[in-house]
PDB file of C-alpha atoms in Angstrom:
ATOM      1  CA  MET A   1       0.003  -0.002   0.004  1.00 56.00           C
ATOM      2  CA  SER A   2       1.373   3.385  -0.928  1.00 57.00           C
ATOM      3  CA  ARG A   3       2.173   5.980   1.713  1.00 60.00           C
ATOM      4  CA  ARG A   4      -0.556   8.318   0.381  1.00 61.00           C
ATOM      5  CA  LEU A   5      -3.187   5.563   0.582  1.00 56.00           C
ATOM      6  CA  ARG A   6      -2.225   4.691   4.188  1.00 65.00           C
ATOM      7  CA  ILE A   7      -2.583   8.328   5.203  1.00 59.00           C
ATOM      8  CA  LEU A   8      -6.041   8.487   3.632  1.00 60.00           C
ATOM      9  CA  VAL A   9      -7.207   5.321   5.477  1.00 57.00           C
ATOM     10  CA  VAL A  10      -5.958   6.684   8.825  1.00 55.00           C
ATOM     11  CA  PHE A  11      -7.721   9.983   8.189  1.00 60.00           C
ATOM     12  CA  LEU A  12     -11.066   8.229   7.442  1.00 64.00           C
ATOM     13  CA  LEU A  13     -10.763   6.085  10.613  1.00 62.00           C
ATOM     14  CA  LEU A  14     -10.206   9.201  12.721  1.00 59.00           C
ATOM     15  CA  ALA A  15     -13.194  10.948  11.159  1.00 59.00           C
ATOM     16  CA  VAL A  16     -15.499   8.007  11.950  1.00 54.00           C
ATOM     17  CA  SER A  17     -14.246   7.861  15.555  1.00 57.00           C
ATOM     18  CA  VAL A  18     -14.846  11.555  16.187  1.00 48.00           C
ATOM     19  CA  ALA A  19     -18.362  11.410  14.693  1.00 54.00           C
ATOM     20  CA  GLY A  20     -19.344   8.577  17.112  1.00 53.00           C
ATOM     21  CA  CYS A  21     -18.386  10.664  20.123  1.00 49.00           C
ATOM     22  CA  VAL A  22     -20.570  13.660  19.238  1.00 45.00           C
ATOM     23  CA  GLU A  23     -23.601  13.852  21.660  1.00 46.00           C
ATOM     24  CA  ASP A  24     -27.057  14.202  20.162  1.00 45.00           C
ATOM     25  CA  THR A  25     -28.482  17.336  21.764  1.00 43.00           C
ATOM     26  CA  THR A  26     -31.817  17.340  19.884  1.00 42.00           C
ATOM     27  CA  SER A  27     -34.780  17.533  22.358  1.00 42.00           C
ATOM     28  CA  GLU A  28     -37.449  14.930  22.230  1.00 40.00           C
ATOM     29  CA  PRO A  29     -40.822  16.388  21.272  1.00 38.00           C
ATOM     30  CA  GLU A  30     -43.430  16.441  24.084  1.00 38.00           C
ATOM     31  CA  THR A  31     -45.822  13.498  24.038  1.00 34.00           C
ATOM     32  CA  PRO A  32     -49.404  14.572  23.270  1.00 39.00           C
ATOM     33  CA  GLY A  33     -51.425  14.527  26.437  1.00 39.00           C
ATOM     34  CA  SER A  34     -48.454  14.616  28.792  1.00 37.00           C
ATOM     35  CA  PRO A  35     -48.343  17.217  31.583  1.00 38.00           C
ATOM     36  CA  SER A  36     -47.003  20.565  30.424  1.00 38.00           C
ATOM     37  CA  THR A  37     -44.215  22.284  32.285  1.00 37.00           C
ATOM     38  CA  ASP A  38     -45.486  25.692  31.207  1.00 42.00           C
ATOM     39  CA  THR A  39     -46.700  27.446  34.363  1.00 39.00           C
ATOM     40  CA  ASP A  40     -48.301  30.344  32.461  1.00 41.00           C
ATOM     41  CA  GLY A  41     -51.397  28.249  31.708  1.00 39.00           C
ATOM     42  CA  SER A  42     -52.188  27.274  35.298  1.00 37.00           C
ATOM     43  CA  ASP A  43     -55.847  27.188  36.377  1.00 39.00           C
ATOM     44  CA  SER A  44     -56.670  30.505  37.977  1.00 35.00           C
ATOM     45  CA  SER A  45     -60.243  29.629  38.939  1.00 36.00           C
ATOM     46  CA  GLU A  46     -60.972  30.159  42.628  1.00 38.00           C
ATOM     47  CA  GLU A  47     -62.086  27.030  44.438  1.00 39.00           C
ATOM     48  CA  ASN A  48     -65.375  27.487  46.262  1.00 41.00           C
ATOM     49  CA  GLY A  49     -66.157  23.866  47.010  1.00 41.00           C
ATOM     50  CA  ASP A  50     -69.526  24.486  45.456  1.00 42.00           C
ATOM     51  CA  GLY A  51     -68.980  25.850  41.966  1.00 45.00           C
ATOM     52  CA  GLN A  52     -68.819  29.353  40.590  1.00 40.00           C
ATOM     53  CA  ASP A  53     -72.119  30.499  42.023  1.00 46.00           C
ATOM     54  CA  GLY A  54     -71.898  28.376  45.176  1.00 46.00           C
ATOM     55  CA  THR A  55     -74.612  25.967  44.113  1.00 47.00           C
ATOM     56  CA  ASP A  56     -73.031  23.343  41.881  1.00 45.00           C
ATOM     57  CA  THR A  57     -72.708  20.465  44.344  1.00 42.00           C
ATOM     58  CA  GLU A  58     -75.275  18.408  46.196  1.00 45.00           C
ATOM     59  CA  SER A  59     -73.997  19.540  49.603  1.00 53.00           C
ATOM     60  CA  ASN A  60     -71.549  22.096  50.990  1.00 88.00           C
ATOM     61  CA  THR A  61     -70.602  23.692  54.287  1.00 92.00           C
ATOM     62  CA  ILE A  62     -71.005  27.417  54.910  1.00 96.00           C
ATOM     63  CA  VAL A  63     -71.081  29.911  57.774  1.00 97.00           C
ATOM     64  CA  VAL A  64     -74.345  31.533  58.825  1.00 98.00           C
ATOM     65  CA  THR A  65     -73.596  35.236  59.141  1.00 97.00           C
ATOM     66  CA  SER A  66     -77.022  36.549  60.207  1.00 97.00           C
ATOM     67  CA  VAL A  67     -80.591  35.360  60.682  1.00 97.00           C
ATOM     68  CA  VAL A  68     -83.330  37.227  58.833  1.00 96.00           C
ATOM     69  CA  ASP A  69     -86.254  35.361  60.384  1.00 96.00           C
ATOM     70  CA  GLY A  70     -87.262  31.822  61.331  1.00 96.00           C
ATOM     71  CA  ASP A  71     -86.879  30.381  57.847  1.00 97.00           C
ATOM     72  CA  THR A  72     -84.290  32.627  56.209  1.00 97.00           C
ATOM     73  CA  PHE A  73     -80.643  33.451  56.897  1.00 98.00           C
ATOM     74  CA  ASP A  74     -77.589  34.941  55.223  1.00 98.00           C
ATOM     75  CA  ILE A  75     -74.484  32.847  54.581  1.00 97.00           C
ATOM     76  CA  ARG A  76     -70.828  33.151  53.564  1.00 97.00           C
ATOM     77  CA  TYR A  77     -68.868  30.548  51.561  1.00 96.00           C
ATOM     78  CA  PRO A  78     -65.190  29.716  52.291  1.00 94.00           C
ATOM     79  CA  ASN A  79     -64.075  31.958  49.408  1.00 92.00           C
ATOM     80  CA  GLY A  80     -65.975  34.976  50.793  1.00 94.00           C
ATOM     81  CA  THR A  81     -68.992  34.762  48.474  1.00 94.00           C
ATOM     82  CA  THR A  82     -72.270  35.575  50.211  1.00 96.00           C
ATOM     83  CA  ASP A  83     -75.830  34.449  49.620  1.00 97.00           C
ATOM     84  CA  THR A  84     -79.225  34.036  51.277  1.00 97.00           C
ATOM     85  CA  VAL A  85     -80.858  30.739  52.145  1.00 97.00           C
ATOM     86  CA  ARG A  86     -84.594  30.063  52.360  1.00 97.00           C
ATOM     87  CA  LEU A  87     -85.131  26.885  54.399  1.00 97.00           C
ATOM     88  CA  LEU A  88     -86.909  24.338  52.247  1.00 96.00           C
ATOM     89  CA  GLY A  89     -90.269  22.855  53.255  1.00 96.00           C
ATOM     90  CA  VAL A  90     -90.990  25.034  56.285  1.00 97.00           C
ATOM     91  CA  ASP A  91     -92.782  28.351  56.716  1.00 96.00           C
ATOM     92  CA  THR A  92     -92.590  30.350  59.958  1.00 97.00           C
ATOM     93  CA  PRO A  93     -94.755  33.374  60.763  1.00 95.00           C
ATOM     94  CA  GLU A  94     -93.575  36.595  59.188  1.00 92.00           C
ATOM     95  CA  VAL A  95     -91.515  39.006  61.274  1.00 91.00           C
ATOM     96  CA  TYR A  96     -91.335  42.045  58.983  1.00 88.00           C
ATOM     97  CA  SER A  97     -94.802  41.898  57.440  1.00 83.00           C
ATOM     98  CA  GLU A  98     -98.296  40.897  58.463  1.00 81.00           C
ATOM     99  CA  VAL A  99     -98.832  37.268  59.393  1.00 82.00           C
ATOM    100  CA  SER A 100    -101.555  35.200  57.720  1.00 84.00           C
ATOM    101  CA  PRO A 101    -103.628  33.443  60.383  1.00 88.00           C
ATOM    102  CA  GLU A 102    -105.356  31.255  57.814  1.00 89.00           C
ATOM    103  CA  GLU A 103    -102.013  29.632  56.996  1.00 89.00           C
ATOM    104  CA  PHE A 104    -101.636  28.597  60.646  1.00 91.00           C
ATOM    105  CA  GLY A 105    -104.990  27.096  61.456  1.00 89.00           C
ATOM    106  CA  GLY A 106    -106.655  30.446  62.125  1.00 90.00           C
ATOM    107  CA  ALA A 107    -104.429  31.304  65.063  1.00 91.00           C
ATOM    108  CA  ASN A 108    -104.729  34.888  66.239  1.00 93.00           C
ATOM    109  CA  GLU A 109    -102.206  37.406  64.993  1.00 92.00           C
ATOM    110  CA  ALA A 110    -100.947  38.508  68.405  1.00 93.00           C
ATOM    111  CA  CYS A 111     -99.929  34.966  69.251  1.00 94.00           C
ATOM    112  CA  LEU A 112     -98.399  34.376  65.811  1.00 94.00           C
ATOM    113  CA  ASP A 113     -96.359  37.575  66.144  1.00 94.00           C
ATOM    114  CA  THR A 114     -94.901  36.173  69.336  1.00 94.00           C
ATOM    115  CA  TRP A 115     -94.011  32.895  67.690  1.00 95.00           C
ATOM    116  CA  ALA A 116     -92.494  34.673  64.705  1.00 95.00           C
ATOM    117  CA  ASP A 117     -89.975  36.244  67.092  1.00 95.00           C
ATOM    118  CA  ARG A 118     -89.445  32.921  68.895  1.00 96.00           C
ATOM    119  CA  ALA A 119     -88.755  31.088  65.647  1.00 96.00           C
ATOM    120  CA  SER A 120     -86.152  33.695  64.737  1.00 96.00           C
ATOM    121  CA  SER A 121     -84.567  33.429  68.186  1.00 95.00           C
ATOM    122  CA  PHE A 122     -84.485  29.626  67.942  1.00 95.00           C
ATOM    123  CA  VAL A 123     -82.634  29.732  64.630  1.00 96.00           C
ATOM    124  CA  GLU A 124     -80.239  32.416  65.905  1.00 96.00           C
ATOM    125  CA  ARG A 125     -79.367  30.344  68.960  1.00 94.00           C
ATOM    126  CA  ARG A 126     -78.817  27.225  66.905  1.00 94.00           C
ATOM    127  CA  VAL A 127     -76.889  28.397  63.828  1.00 96.00           C
ATOM    128  CA  GLU A 128     -75.811  32.048  63.784  1.00 97.00           C
ATOM    129  CA  GLY A 129     -72.026  32.132  63.496  1.00 97.00           C
ATOM    130  CA  GLN A 130     -71.888  28.360  63.052  1.00 96.00           C
ATOM    131  CA  ASN A 131     -70.714  26.080  60.256  1.00 97.00           C
ATOM    132  CA  VAL A 132     -73.806  24.568  58.645  1.00 97.00           C
ATOM    133  CA  ARG A 133     -74.104  21.957  55.935  1.00 97.00           C
ATOM    134  CA  LEU A 134     -76.559  22.720  53.137  1.00 97.00           C
ATOM    135  CA  GLU A 135     -78.259  20.059  51.066  1.00 96.00           C
ATOM    136  CA  TYR A 136     -80.496  20.584  48.066  1.00 95.00           C
ATOM    137  CA  ASP A 137     -83.567  18.737  46.811  1.00 95.00           C
ATOM    138  CA  GLU A 138     -83.721  17.212  43.363  1.00 92.00           C
ATOM    139  CA  ASN A 139     -87.488  17.824  43.297  1.00 93.00           C
ATOM    140  CA  GLU A 140     -87.061  21.574  43.685  1.00 91.00           C
ATOM    141  CA  GLY A 141     -85.231  24.265  41.801  1.00 89.00           C
ATOM    142  CA  ARG A 142     -82.017  25.433  43.345  1.00 93.00           C
ATOM    143  CA  ARG A 143     -83.406  28.958  43.834  1.00 94.00           C
ATOM    144  CA  GLY A 144     -86.811  30.316  44.785  1.00 90.00           C
ATOM    145  CA  TYR A 145     -88.939  33.255  43.693  1.00 86.00           C
ATOM    146  CA  TYR A 146     -86.699  35.869  45.317  1.00 91.00           C
ATOM    147  CA  ASP A 147     -83.522  34.189  43.986  1.00 94.00           C
ATOM    148  CA  ARG A 148     -82.731  32.765  47.432  1.00 96.00           C
ATOM    149  CA  LEU A 149     -81.165  29.325  47.758  1.00 96.00           C
ATOM    150  CA  LEU A 150     -83.680  26.619  48.663  1.00 96.00           C
ATOM    151  CA  ALA A 151     -81.951  24.183  50.988  1.00 97.00           C
ATOM    152  CA  TYR A 152     -82.047  21.877  53.980  1.00 97.00           C
ATOM    153  CA  ALA A 153     -79.717  23.013  56.768  1.00 97.00           C
ATOM    154  CA  TYR A 154     -77.860  20.657  59.077  1.00 97.00           C
ATOM    155  CA  LEU A 155     -75.899  21.544  62.186  1.00 95.00           C
ATOM    156  CA  ASP A 156     -73.942  18.344  62.783  1.00 91.00           C
ATOM    157  CA  ASP A 157     -76.765  15.771  62.605  1.00 89.00           C
ATOM    158  CA  VAL A 158     -79.584  18.146  63.544  1.00 94.00           C
ATOM    159  CA  HIS A 159     -81.918  18.886  60.637  1.00 97.00           C
ATOM    160  CA  LEU A 160     -82.969  22.507  61.247  1.00 97.00           C
ATOM    161  CA  ASN A 161     -85.902  22.581  58.817  1.00 97.00           C
ATOM    162  CA  TYR A 162     -87.441  19.474  60.368  1.00 97.00           C
ATOM    163  CA  GLN A 163     -86.937  20.688  63.942  1.00 96.00           C
ATOM    164  CA  LEU A 164     -88.749  23.958  63.200  1.00 97.00           C
ATOM    165  CA  VAL A 165     -91.800  21.934  62.101  1.00 97.00           C
ATOM    166  CA  ARG A 166     -91.489  19.302  64.828  1.00 96.00           C
ATOM    167  CA  GLN A 167     -91.280  21.819  67.661  1.00 95.00           C
ATOM    168  CA  GLY A 168     -94.104  24.008  66.395  1.00 96.00           C
ATOM    169  CA  TYR A 169     -92.182  27.021  65.211  1.00 96.00           C
ATOM    170  CA  GLY A 170     -93.628  26.814  61.725  1.00 96.00           C
ATOM    171  CA  ARG A 171     -95.865  24.919  59.322  1.00 96.00           C
ATOM    172  CA  VAL A 172     -95.111  22.695  56.360  1.00 97.00           C
ATOM    173  CA  TYR A 173     -94.884  24.657  53.126  1.00 94.00           C
ATOM    174  CA  ARG A 174     -97.463  22.793  51.085  1.00 91.00           C
ATOM    175  CA  ASP A 175     -96.960  24.548  47.757  1.00 89.00           C
ATOM    176  CA  SER A 176     -93.941  22.359  47.125  1.00 87.00           C
ATOM    177  CA  GLU A 177     -93.192  18.745  46.347  1.00 91.00           C
ATOM    178  CA  PHE A 178     -89.903  18.419  48.219  1.00 95.00           C
ATOM    179  CA  ARG A 179     -88.798  14.833  48.829  1.00 94.00           C
ATOM    180  CA  MET A 180     -89.151  14.990  52.643  1.00 96.00           C
ATOM    181  CA  LYS A 181     -92.679  16.341  52.561  1.00 96.00           C
ATOM    182  CA  ASP A 182     -94.335  13.251  54.061  1.00 96.00           C
ATOM    183  CA  ASP A 183     -91.954  13.264  57.031  1.00 97.00           C
ATOM    184  CA  PHE A 184     -92.584  16.961  57.585  1.00 97.00           C
ATOM    185  CA  LEU A 185     -96.368  16.528  57.413  1.00 97.00           C
ATOM    186  CA  GLU A 186     -96.207  13.734  59.986  1.00 97.00           C
ATOM    187  CA  ALA A 187     -94.138  15.935  62.319  1.00 97.00           C
ATOM    188  CA  GLU A 188     -96.570  18.824  61.834  1.00 97.00           C
ATOM    189  CA  GLY A 189     -99.519  16.553  62.643  1.00 97.00           C
ATOM    190  CA  THR A 190     -97.887  15.499  65.914  1.00 96.00           C
ATOM    191  CA  ALA A 191     -97.119  19.124  66.819  1.00 95.00           C
ATOM    192  CA  GLN A 192    -100.732  20.091  66.196  1.00 95.00           C
ATOM    193  CA  GLU A 193    -102.073  17.208  68.287  1.00 96.00           C
ATOM    194  CA  GLN A 194     -99.814  18.139  71.189  1.00 95.00           C
ATOM    195  CA  GLU A 195    -100.380  21.896  70.673  1.00 94.00           C
ATOM    196  CA  ARG A 196     -96.671  22.570  70.444  1.00 95.00           C
ATOM    197  CA  GLY A 197     -95.512  26.070  69.771  1.00 94.00           C
ATOM    198  CA  LEU A 198     -97.770  28.198  67.593  1.00 95.00           C
ATOM    199  CA  TRP A 199    -100.295  25.344  67.409  1.00 95.00           C
ATOM    200  CA  GLY A 200    -101.185  26.233  70.991  1.00 94.00           C
ATOM    201  CA  CYS A 201    -102.342  29.677  69.904  1.00 94.00           C
ATOM    202  CA  GLU A 202    -106.038  30.385  70.392  1.00 90.00           C
ATOM    203  CA  SER A 203    -108.022  31.100  67.229  1.00 83.00           C
ATOM    204  CA  GLY A 204    -110.135  34.154  66.826  1.00 67.00           C
ATOM    205  CA  PRO A 205    -109.893  37.804  65.809  1.00 63.00           C
ATOM    206  CA  THR A 206    -106.921  39.726  67.144  1.00 51.00           C
ATOM    207  CA  GLY A 207    -109.087  42.194  68.992  1.00 43.00           C
ATOM    208  CA  SER A 208    -110.921  39.614  71.096  1.00 44.00           C
ATOM    209  CA  GLU A 209    -110.059  39.226  74.778  1.00 46.00           C
ATOM    210  CA  GLU A 210    -109.197  35.569  74.205  1.00 46.00           C
ATOM    211  CA  ALA A 211    -106.778  36.415  71.435  1.00 41.00           C
ATOM    212  CA  GLN A 212    -105.009  39.055  73.488  1.00 44.00           C
ATOM    213  CA  GLN A 213    -103.755  36.545  76.031  1.00 48.00           C
ATOM    214  CA  THR A 214     -99.957  36.756  76.068  1.00 49.00           C
ATOM    215  CA  PRO A 215     -98.170  33.442  75.504  1.00 53.00           C
ATOM    216  CA  GLU A 216     -95.920  32.285  78.309  1.00 57.00           C
ATOM    217  CA  GLU A 217     -92.376  33.594  78.420  1.00 62.00           C
ATOM    218  CA  ASP A 218     -89.968  31.823  76.087  1.00 68.00           C
ATOM    219  CA  MET A 219     -87.428  29.754  78.020  1.00 72.00           C
ATOM    220  CA  ASP A 220     -83.999  28.520  77.034  1.00 75.00           C
ATOM    221  CA  CYS A 221     -81.354  26.357  78.711  1.00 83.00           C
ATOM    222  CA  SER A 222     -79.757  29.315  80.456  1.00 76.00           C
ATOM    223  CA  ASP A 223     -82.945  29.668  82.534  1.00 74.00           C
ATOM    224  CA  PHE A 224     -82.308  26.332  84.283  1.00 68.00           C
ATOM    225  CA  GLU A 225     -79.638  25.247  86.740  1.00 57.00           C
ATOM    226  CA  THR A 226     -79.771  21.515  86.029  1.00 65.00           C
ATOM    227  CA  GLN A 227     -80.691  19.207  83.159  1.00 68.00           C
ATOM    228  CA  ALA A 228     -83.300  17.503  85.336  1.00 61.00           C
ATOM    229  CA  GLU A 229     -85.041  20.838  85.929  1.00 60.00           C
ATOM    230  CA  ALA A 230     -84.998  21.613  82.227  1.00 68.00           C
ATOM    231  CA  GLN A 231     -86.242  18.129  81.373  1.00 69.00           C
ATOM    232  CA  GLU A 232     -89.221  18.437  83.709  1.00 55.00           C
ATOM    233  CA  PHE A 233     -90.193  21.748  82.147  1.00 68.00           C
ATOM    234  CA  HIS A 234     -89.658  20.399  78.637  1.00 67.00           C
ATOM    235  CA  GLU A 235     -92.037  17.477  79.204  1.00 53.00           C
ATOM    236  CA  THR A 236     -94.867  19.761  80.323  1.00 54.00           C
ATOM    237  CA  HIS A 237     -94.290  22.735  77.986  1.00 62.00           C
ATOM    238  CA  SER A 238     -93.810  22.754  74.242  1.00 56.00           C
ATOM    239  CA  GLY A 239     -92.247  25.119  71.744  1.00 56.00           C
ATOM    240  CA  HIS A 240     -89.269  26.381  73.768  1.00 67.00           C
ATOM    241  CA  GLY A 241     -86.547  24.703  71.756  1.00 70.00           C
ATOM    242  CA  LEU A 242     -84.925  23.003  74.743  1.00 75.00           C
ATOM    243  CA  ASP A 243     -84.487  19.769  72.796  1.00 74.00           C
ATOM    244  CA  GLY A 244     -82.386  21.127  69.940  1.00 70.00           C
ATOM    245  CA  ASP A 245     -81.481  17.772  68.393  1.00 65.00           C
ATOM    246  CA  GLY A 246     -84.907  16.189  68.761  1.00 63.00           C
ATOM    247  CA  ASP A 247     -83.806  13.187  70.839  1.00 62.00           C
ATOM    248  CA  GLY A 248     -86.253  13.869  73.669  1.00 64.00           C
ATOM    249  CA  ILE A 249     -83.554  15.061  76.078  1.00 76.00           C
ATOM    250  CA  ALA A 250     -83.571  18.754  76.986  1.00 74.00           C
ATOM    251  CA  CYS A 251     -80.519  20.915  77.585  1.00 85.00           C
ATOM    252  CA  GLU A 252     -77.980  18.090  77.466  1.00 79.00           C
ATOM    253  CA  SER A 253     -75.118  20.469  78.242  1.00 81.00           C
ATOM    254  CA  LEU A 254     -76.453  21.231  81.740  1.00 76.00           C
ATOM    255  CA  PRO A 255     -75.147  19.293  84.760  1.00 73.00           C
TER     256      PRO A 255
END
């Protein structure tokens, strides 16, 4: 082999060796559907736990900020959004407008006015400033005539709507086909039979002497020193809200 040919062979071998050592720096294209590392497209939607308008889930927990009356209160969601809830299936006497005696068995207005205030006080004592779970009814629209949320309210395991009916603070709202209507009607029937709460009001025109009788003073657990004392009163007087969870035991926090 000539000297020139040997030099050419050596040169070619060196070229091949150098080419094999060069690192491929070409990036691999991103696989379709794989997570992107681009942080500029992150989701900026604010989580509410209940959707954009606070009503997209079947249940959610909120804080009751103020009580309007016995069946209506204002709420705040975790993200700061506010709304108003109308308790589903129950109707308490009006506080800020005239009551309708015919809706409450013909009870006199003076007595119903008293129970309107008592219903509001009962709800305030139970839920104002508390975390409450709301649940909605598939048989009803999410919002009512005044654009208020229609919901059941639960404080722990206590069903507020049901307790208002059971203890005689309000009547069943009959112009509705909510899924718990039969249970509410049964509770209302028992309250009427036992003359609990407003069902103990005398009927008759407001101006009559009978109608002007003032209902007994509303009592709560702070008016008793012991649970036994509260229990005795509870078993002989209705409509004072001493049995908040409906288990038959009054003022369980008392000694």
